[in-house]
PDB file of C-alpha atoms in Angstrom:
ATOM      1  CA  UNK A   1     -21.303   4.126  -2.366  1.00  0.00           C
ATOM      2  CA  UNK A   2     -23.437   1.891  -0.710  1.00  0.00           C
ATOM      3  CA  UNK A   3     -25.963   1.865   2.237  1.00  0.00           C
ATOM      4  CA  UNK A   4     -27.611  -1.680   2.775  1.00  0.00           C
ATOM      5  CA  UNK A   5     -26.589  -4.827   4.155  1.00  0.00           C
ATOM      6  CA  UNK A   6     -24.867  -7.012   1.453  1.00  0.00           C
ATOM      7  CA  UNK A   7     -24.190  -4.604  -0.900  1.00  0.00           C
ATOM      8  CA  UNK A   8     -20.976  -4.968  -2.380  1.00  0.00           C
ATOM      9  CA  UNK A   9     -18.447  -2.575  -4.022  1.00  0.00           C
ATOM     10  CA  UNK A  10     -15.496  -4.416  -6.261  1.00  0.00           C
ATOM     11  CA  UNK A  11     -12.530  -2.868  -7.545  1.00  0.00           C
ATOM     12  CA  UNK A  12      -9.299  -3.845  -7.847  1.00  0.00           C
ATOM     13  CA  UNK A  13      -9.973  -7.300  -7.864  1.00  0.00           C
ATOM     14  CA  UNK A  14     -11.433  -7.012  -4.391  1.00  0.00           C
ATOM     15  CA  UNK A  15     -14.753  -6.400  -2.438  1.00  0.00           C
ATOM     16  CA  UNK A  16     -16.081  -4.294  -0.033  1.00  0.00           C
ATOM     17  CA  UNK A  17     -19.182  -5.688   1.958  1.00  0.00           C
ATOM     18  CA  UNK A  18     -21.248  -2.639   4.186  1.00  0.00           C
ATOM     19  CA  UNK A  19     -23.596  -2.762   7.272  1.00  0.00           C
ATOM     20  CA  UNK A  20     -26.903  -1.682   6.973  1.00  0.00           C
ATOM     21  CA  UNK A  21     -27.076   2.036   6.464  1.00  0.00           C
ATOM     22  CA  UNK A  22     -23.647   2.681   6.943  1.00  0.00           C
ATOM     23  CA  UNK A  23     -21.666   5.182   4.362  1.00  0.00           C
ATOM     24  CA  UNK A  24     -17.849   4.224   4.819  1.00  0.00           C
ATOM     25  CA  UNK A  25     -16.299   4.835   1.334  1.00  0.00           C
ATOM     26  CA  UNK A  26     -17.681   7.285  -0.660  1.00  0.00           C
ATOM     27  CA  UNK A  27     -16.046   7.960  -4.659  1.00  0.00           C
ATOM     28  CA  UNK A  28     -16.443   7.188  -7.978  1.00  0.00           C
ATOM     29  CA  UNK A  29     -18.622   4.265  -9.223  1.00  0.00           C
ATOM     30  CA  UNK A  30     -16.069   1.352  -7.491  1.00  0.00           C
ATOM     31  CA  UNK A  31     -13.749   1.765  -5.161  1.00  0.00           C
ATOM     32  CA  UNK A  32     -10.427   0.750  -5.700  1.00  0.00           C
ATOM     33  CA  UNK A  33      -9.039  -1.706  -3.041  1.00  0.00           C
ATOM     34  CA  UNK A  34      -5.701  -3.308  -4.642  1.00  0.00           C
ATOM     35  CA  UNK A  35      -3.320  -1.333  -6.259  1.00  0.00           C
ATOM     36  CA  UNK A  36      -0.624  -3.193  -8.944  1.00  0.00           C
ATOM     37  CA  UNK A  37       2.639  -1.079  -9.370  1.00  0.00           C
ATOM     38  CA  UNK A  38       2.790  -0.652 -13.085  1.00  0.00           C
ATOM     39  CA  UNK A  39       6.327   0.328 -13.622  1.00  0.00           C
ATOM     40  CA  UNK A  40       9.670  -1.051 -12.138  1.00  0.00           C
ATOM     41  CA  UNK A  41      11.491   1.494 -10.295  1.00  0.00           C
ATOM     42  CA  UNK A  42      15.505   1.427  -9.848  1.00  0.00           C
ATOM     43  CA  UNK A  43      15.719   2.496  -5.993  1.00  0.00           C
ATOM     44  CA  UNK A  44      17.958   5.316  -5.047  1.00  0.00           C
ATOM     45  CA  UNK A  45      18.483   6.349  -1.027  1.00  0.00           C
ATOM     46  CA  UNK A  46      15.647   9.038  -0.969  1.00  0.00           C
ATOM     47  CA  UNK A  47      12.223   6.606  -0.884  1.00  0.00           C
ATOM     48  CA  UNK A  48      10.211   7.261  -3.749  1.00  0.00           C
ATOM     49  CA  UNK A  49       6.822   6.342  -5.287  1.00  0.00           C
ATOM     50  CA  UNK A  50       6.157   2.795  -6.548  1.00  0.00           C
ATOM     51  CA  UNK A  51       3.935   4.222  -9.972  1.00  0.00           C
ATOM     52  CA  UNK A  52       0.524   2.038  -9.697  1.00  0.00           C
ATOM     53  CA  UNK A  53       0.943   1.328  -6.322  1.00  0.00           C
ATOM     54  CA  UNK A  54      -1.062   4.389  -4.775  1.00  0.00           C
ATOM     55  CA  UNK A  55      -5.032   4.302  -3.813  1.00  0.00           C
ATOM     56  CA  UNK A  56      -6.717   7.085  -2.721  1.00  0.00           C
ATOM     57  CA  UNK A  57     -10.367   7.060  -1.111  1.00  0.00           C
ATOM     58  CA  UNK A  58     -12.792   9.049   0.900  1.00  0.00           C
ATOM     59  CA  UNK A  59     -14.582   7.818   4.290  1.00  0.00           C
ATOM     60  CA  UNK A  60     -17.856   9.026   5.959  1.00  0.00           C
ATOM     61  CA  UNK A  61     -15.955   7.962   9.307  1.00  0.00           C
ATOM     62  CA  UNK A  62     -13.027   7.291  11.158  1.00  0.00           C
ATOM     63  CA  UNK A  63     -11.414   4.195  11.565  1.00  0.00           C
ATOM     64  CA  UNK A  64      -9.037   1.518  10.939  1.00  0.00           C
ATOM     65  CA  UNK A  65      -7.168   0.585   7.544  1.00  0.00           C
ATOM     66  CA  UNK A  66      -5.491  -2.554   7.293  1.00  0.00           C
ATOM     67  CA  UNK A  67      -2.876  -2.515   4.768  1.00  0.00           C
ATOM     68  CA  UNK A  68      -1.107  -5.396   3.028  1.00  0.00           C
ATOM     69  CA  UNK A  69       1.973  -4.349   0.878  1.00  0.00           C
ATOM     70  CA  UNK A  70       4.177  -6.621  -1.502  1.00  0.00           C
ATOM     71  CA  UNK A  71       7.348  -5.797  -2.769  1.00  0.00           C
ATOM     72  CA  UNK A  72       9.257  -7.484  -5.720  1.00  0.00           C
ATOM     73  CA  UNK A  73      12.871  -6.451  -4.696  1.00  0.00           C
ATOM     74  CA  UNK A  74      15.858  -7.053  -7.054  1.00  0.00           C
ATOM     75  CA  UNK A  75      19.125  -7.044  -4.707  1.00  0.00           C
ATOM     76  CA  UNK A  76      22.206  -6.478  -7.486  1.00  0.00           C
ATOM     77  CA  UNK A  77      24.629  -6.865  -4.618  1.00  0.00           C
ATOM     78  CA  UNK A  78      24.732  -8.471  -1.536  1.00  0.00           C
ATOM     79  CA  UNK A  79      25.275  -7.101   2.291  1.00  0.00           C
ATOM     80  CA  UNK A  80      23.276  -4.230   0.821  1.00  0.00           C
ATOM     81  CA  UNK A  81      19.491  -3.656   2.543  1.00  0.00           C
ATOM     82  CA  UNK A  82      16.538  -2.289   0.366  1.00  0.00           C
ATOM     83  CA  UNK A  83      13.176  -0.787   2.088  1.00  0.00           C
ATOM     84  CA  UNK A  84       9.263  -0.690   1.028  1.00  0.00           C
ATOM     85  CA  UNK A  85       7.441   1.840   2.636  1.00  0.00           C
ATOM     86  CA  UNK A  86       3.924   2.473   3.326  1.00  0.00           C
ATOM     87  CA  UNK A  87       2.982   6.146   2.942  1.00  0.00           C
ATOM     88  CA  UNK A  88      -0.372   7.478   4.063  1.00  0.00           C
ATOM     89  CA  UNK A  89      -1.340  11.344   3.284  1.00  0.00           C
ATOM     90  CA  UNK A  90       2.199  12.347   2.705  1.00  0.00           C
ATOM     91  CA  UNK A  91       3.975  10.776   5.793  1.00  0.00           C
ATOM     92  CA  UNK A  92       6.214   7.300   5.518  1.00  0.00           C
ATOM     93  CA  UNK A  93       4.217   5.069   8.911  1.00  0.00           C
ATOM     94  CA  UNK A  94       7.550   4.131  10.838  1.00  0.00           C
ATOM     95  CA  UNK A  95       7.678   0.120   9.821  1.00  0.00           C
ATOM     96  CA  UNK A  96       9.776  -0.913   7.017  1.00  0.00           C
ATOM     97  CA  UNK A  97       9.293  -3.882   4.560  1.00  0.00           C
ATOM     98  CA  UNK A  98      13.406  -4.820   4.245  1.00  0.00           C
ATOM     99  CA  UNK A  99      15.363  -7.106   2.595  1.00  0.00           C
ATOM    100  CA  UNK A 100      19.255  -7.962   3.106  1.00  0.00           C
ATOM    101  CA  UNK A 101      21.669 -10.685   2.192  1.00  0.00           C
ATOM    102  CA  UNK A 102      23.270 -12.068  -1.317  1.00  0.00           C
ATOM    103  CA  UNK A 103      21.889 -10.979  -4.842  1.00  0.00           C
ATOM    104  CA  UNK A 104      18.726 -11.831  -5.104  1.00  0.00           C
ATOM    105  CA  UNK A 105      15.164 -11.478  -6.576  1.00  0.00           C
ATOM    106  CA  UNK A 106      12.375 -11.459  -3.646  1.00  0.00           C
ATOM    107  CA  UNK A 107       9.464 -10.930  -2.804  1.00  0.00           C
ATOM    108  CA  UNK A 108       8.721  -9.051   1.100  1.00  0.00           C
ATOM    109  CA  UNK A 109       5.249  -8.818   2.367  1.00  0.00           C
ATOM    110  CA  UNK A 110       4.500  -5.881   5.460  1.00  0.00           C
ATOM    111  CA  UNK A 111       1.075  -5.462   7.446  1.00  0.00           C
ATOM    112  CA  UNK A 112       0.284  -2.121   8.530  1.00  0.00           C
ATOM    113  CA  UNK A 113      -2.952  -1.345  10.773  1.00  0.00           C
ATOM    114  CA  UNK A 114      -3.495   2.492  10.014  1.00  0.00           C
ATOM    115  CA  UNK A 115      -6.169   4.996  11.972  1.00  0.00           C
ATOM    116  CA  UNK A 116      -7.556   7.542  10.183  1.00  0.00           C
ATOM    117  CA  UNK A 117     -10.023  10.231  10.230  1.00  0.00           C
ATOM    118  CA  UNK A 118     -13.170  11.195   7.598  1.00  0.00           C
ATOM    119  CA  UNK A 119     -12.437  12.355   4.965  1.00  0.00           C
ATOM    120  CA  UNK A 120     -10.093  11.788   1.918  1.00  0.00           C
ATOM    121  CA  UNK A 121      -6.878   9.713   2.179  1.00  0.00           C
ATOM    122  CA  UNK A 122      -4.090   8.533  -0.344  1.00  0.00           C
ATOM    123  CA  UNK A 123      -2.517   4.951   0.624  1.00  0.00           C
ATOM    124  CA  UNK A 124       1.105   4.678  -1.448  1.00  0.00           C
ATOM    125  CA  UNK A 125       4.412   2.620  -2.044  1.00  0.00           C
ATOM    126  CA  UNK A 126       7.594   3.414  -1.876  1.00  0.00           C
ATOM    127  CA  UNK A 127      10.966   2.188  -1.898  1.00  0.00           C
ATOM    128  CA  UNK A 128      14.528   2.993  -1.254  1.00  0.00           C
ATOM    129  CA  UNK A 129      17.838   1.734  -0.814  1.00  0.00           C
ATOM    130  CA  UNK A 130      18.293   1.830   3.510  1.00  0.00           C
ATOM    131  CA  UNK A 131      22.150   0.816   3.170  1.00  0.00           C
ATOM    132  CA  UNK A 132      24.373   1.176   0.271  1.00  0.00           C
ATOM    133  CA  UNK A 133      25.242   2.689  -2.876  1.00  0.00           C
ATOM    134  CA  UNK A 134      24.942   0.510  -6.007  1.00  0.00           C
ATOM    135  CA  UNK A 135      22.708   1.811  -8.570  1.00  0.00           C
ATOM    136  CA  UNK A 136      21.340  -1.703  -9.776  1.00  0.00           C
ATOM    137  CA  UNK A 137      18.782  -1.876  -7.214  1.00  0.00           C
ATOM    138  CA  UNK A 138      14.999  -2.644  -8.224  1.00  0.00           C
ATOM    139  CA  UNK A 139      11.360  -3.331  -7.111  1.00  0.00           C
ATOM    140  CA  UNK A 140       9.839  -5.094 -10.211  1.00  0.00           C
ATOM    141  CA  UNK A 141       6.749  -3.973 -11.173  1.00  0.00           C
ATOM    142  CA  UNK A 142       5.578  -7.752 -11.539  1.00  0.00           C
ATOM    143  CA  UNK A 143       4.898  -8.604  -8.031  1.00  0.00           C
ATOM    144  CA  UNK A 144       4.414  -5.310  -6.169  1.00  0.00           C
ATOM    145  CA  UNK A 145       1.385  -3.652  -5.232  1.00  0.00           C
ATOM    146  CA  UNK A 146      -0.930  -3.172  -2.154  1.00  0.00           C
ATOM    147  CA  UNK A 147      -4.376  -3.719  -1.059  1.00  0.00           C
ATOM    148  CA  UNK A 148      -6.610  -2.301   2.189  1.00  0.00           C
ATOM    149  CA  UNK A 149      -9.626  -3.084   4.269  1.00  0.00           C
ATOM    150  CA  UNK A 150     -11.474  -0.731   6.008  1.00  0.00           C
ATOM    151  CA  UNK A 151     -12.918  -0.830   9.072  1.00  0.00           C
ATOM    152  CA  UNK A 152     -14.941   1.927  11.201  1.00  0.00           C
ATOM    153  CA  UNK A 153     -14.386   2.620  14.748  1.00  0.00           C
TER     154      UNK A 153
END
């Protein structure tokens, strides 16, 4: 928490810089901003939870969230498309992170510029197969994670 000009919360590998008696982000003693999947998930058609890549935080105010997310996709087979997903309080935002084309290892960066409310709010990845059915699928744990900025309105 923090209420003067200058004063800085880290976490994550990050920094968050407040205005002079402002209370934006309110939790424990720092305040994650990045998030580092810690497990590599094998991607089935139903988009599930990238484990690691989840941060969840509490604001005195509304505003904006910038969000940058980073996928390490494995494609096993080509002509196939895989998906990374930004889910905020239980609800997949419409834009897709994809990837298409031969067998590959890649990584896919998305923006998202999210509005929320006060109050608490969890920021996750997922991914999923979008076409296809091969089972060899991956996002590597390696290169995946997200980070956020928040702004008030």
């Amino acid at each position: 928490r923090y209420d003067t000009a200058a004063q800085v919360i880290t976490g994550g590998g990050a920094a968050i810089v407040g205005a002079a008696t402002d209370y934006w982000i309110t939790g424990a003693s720092s305040v994650p901003v990045a998030a580092n999947a810690s497990a590599n998930l094998t991607l089935t058609a139903t988009p599930t939870d990238i484990t690691g890549a989840s941060i969840t935080f509490t604001t005195a105010v509304a505003g904006s969230v910038v969000v940058i997310g980073s996928f390490d996709f494995g494609l096993a087979v080509g002509g196939e498309i895989l998906g990374g997903y930004l889910n905020v309080d239980g609800s997949n935002v419409a834009q897709q992170a994809l990837l298409s084309g031969s067998v590959q290892r890649c990584c896919v960066t998305r923006q998202w510029t999210v509005a929320v409310a006060a109050g608490s709010h969890t920021f996750k990845l997922q991914a999923a197969r979008v076409s296809g059915s091969n089972a060899g699928h991956s996002t590597n744990a390696t290169h995946t994670g997200l980070s956020l900025q928040f702004t008030r309105a």
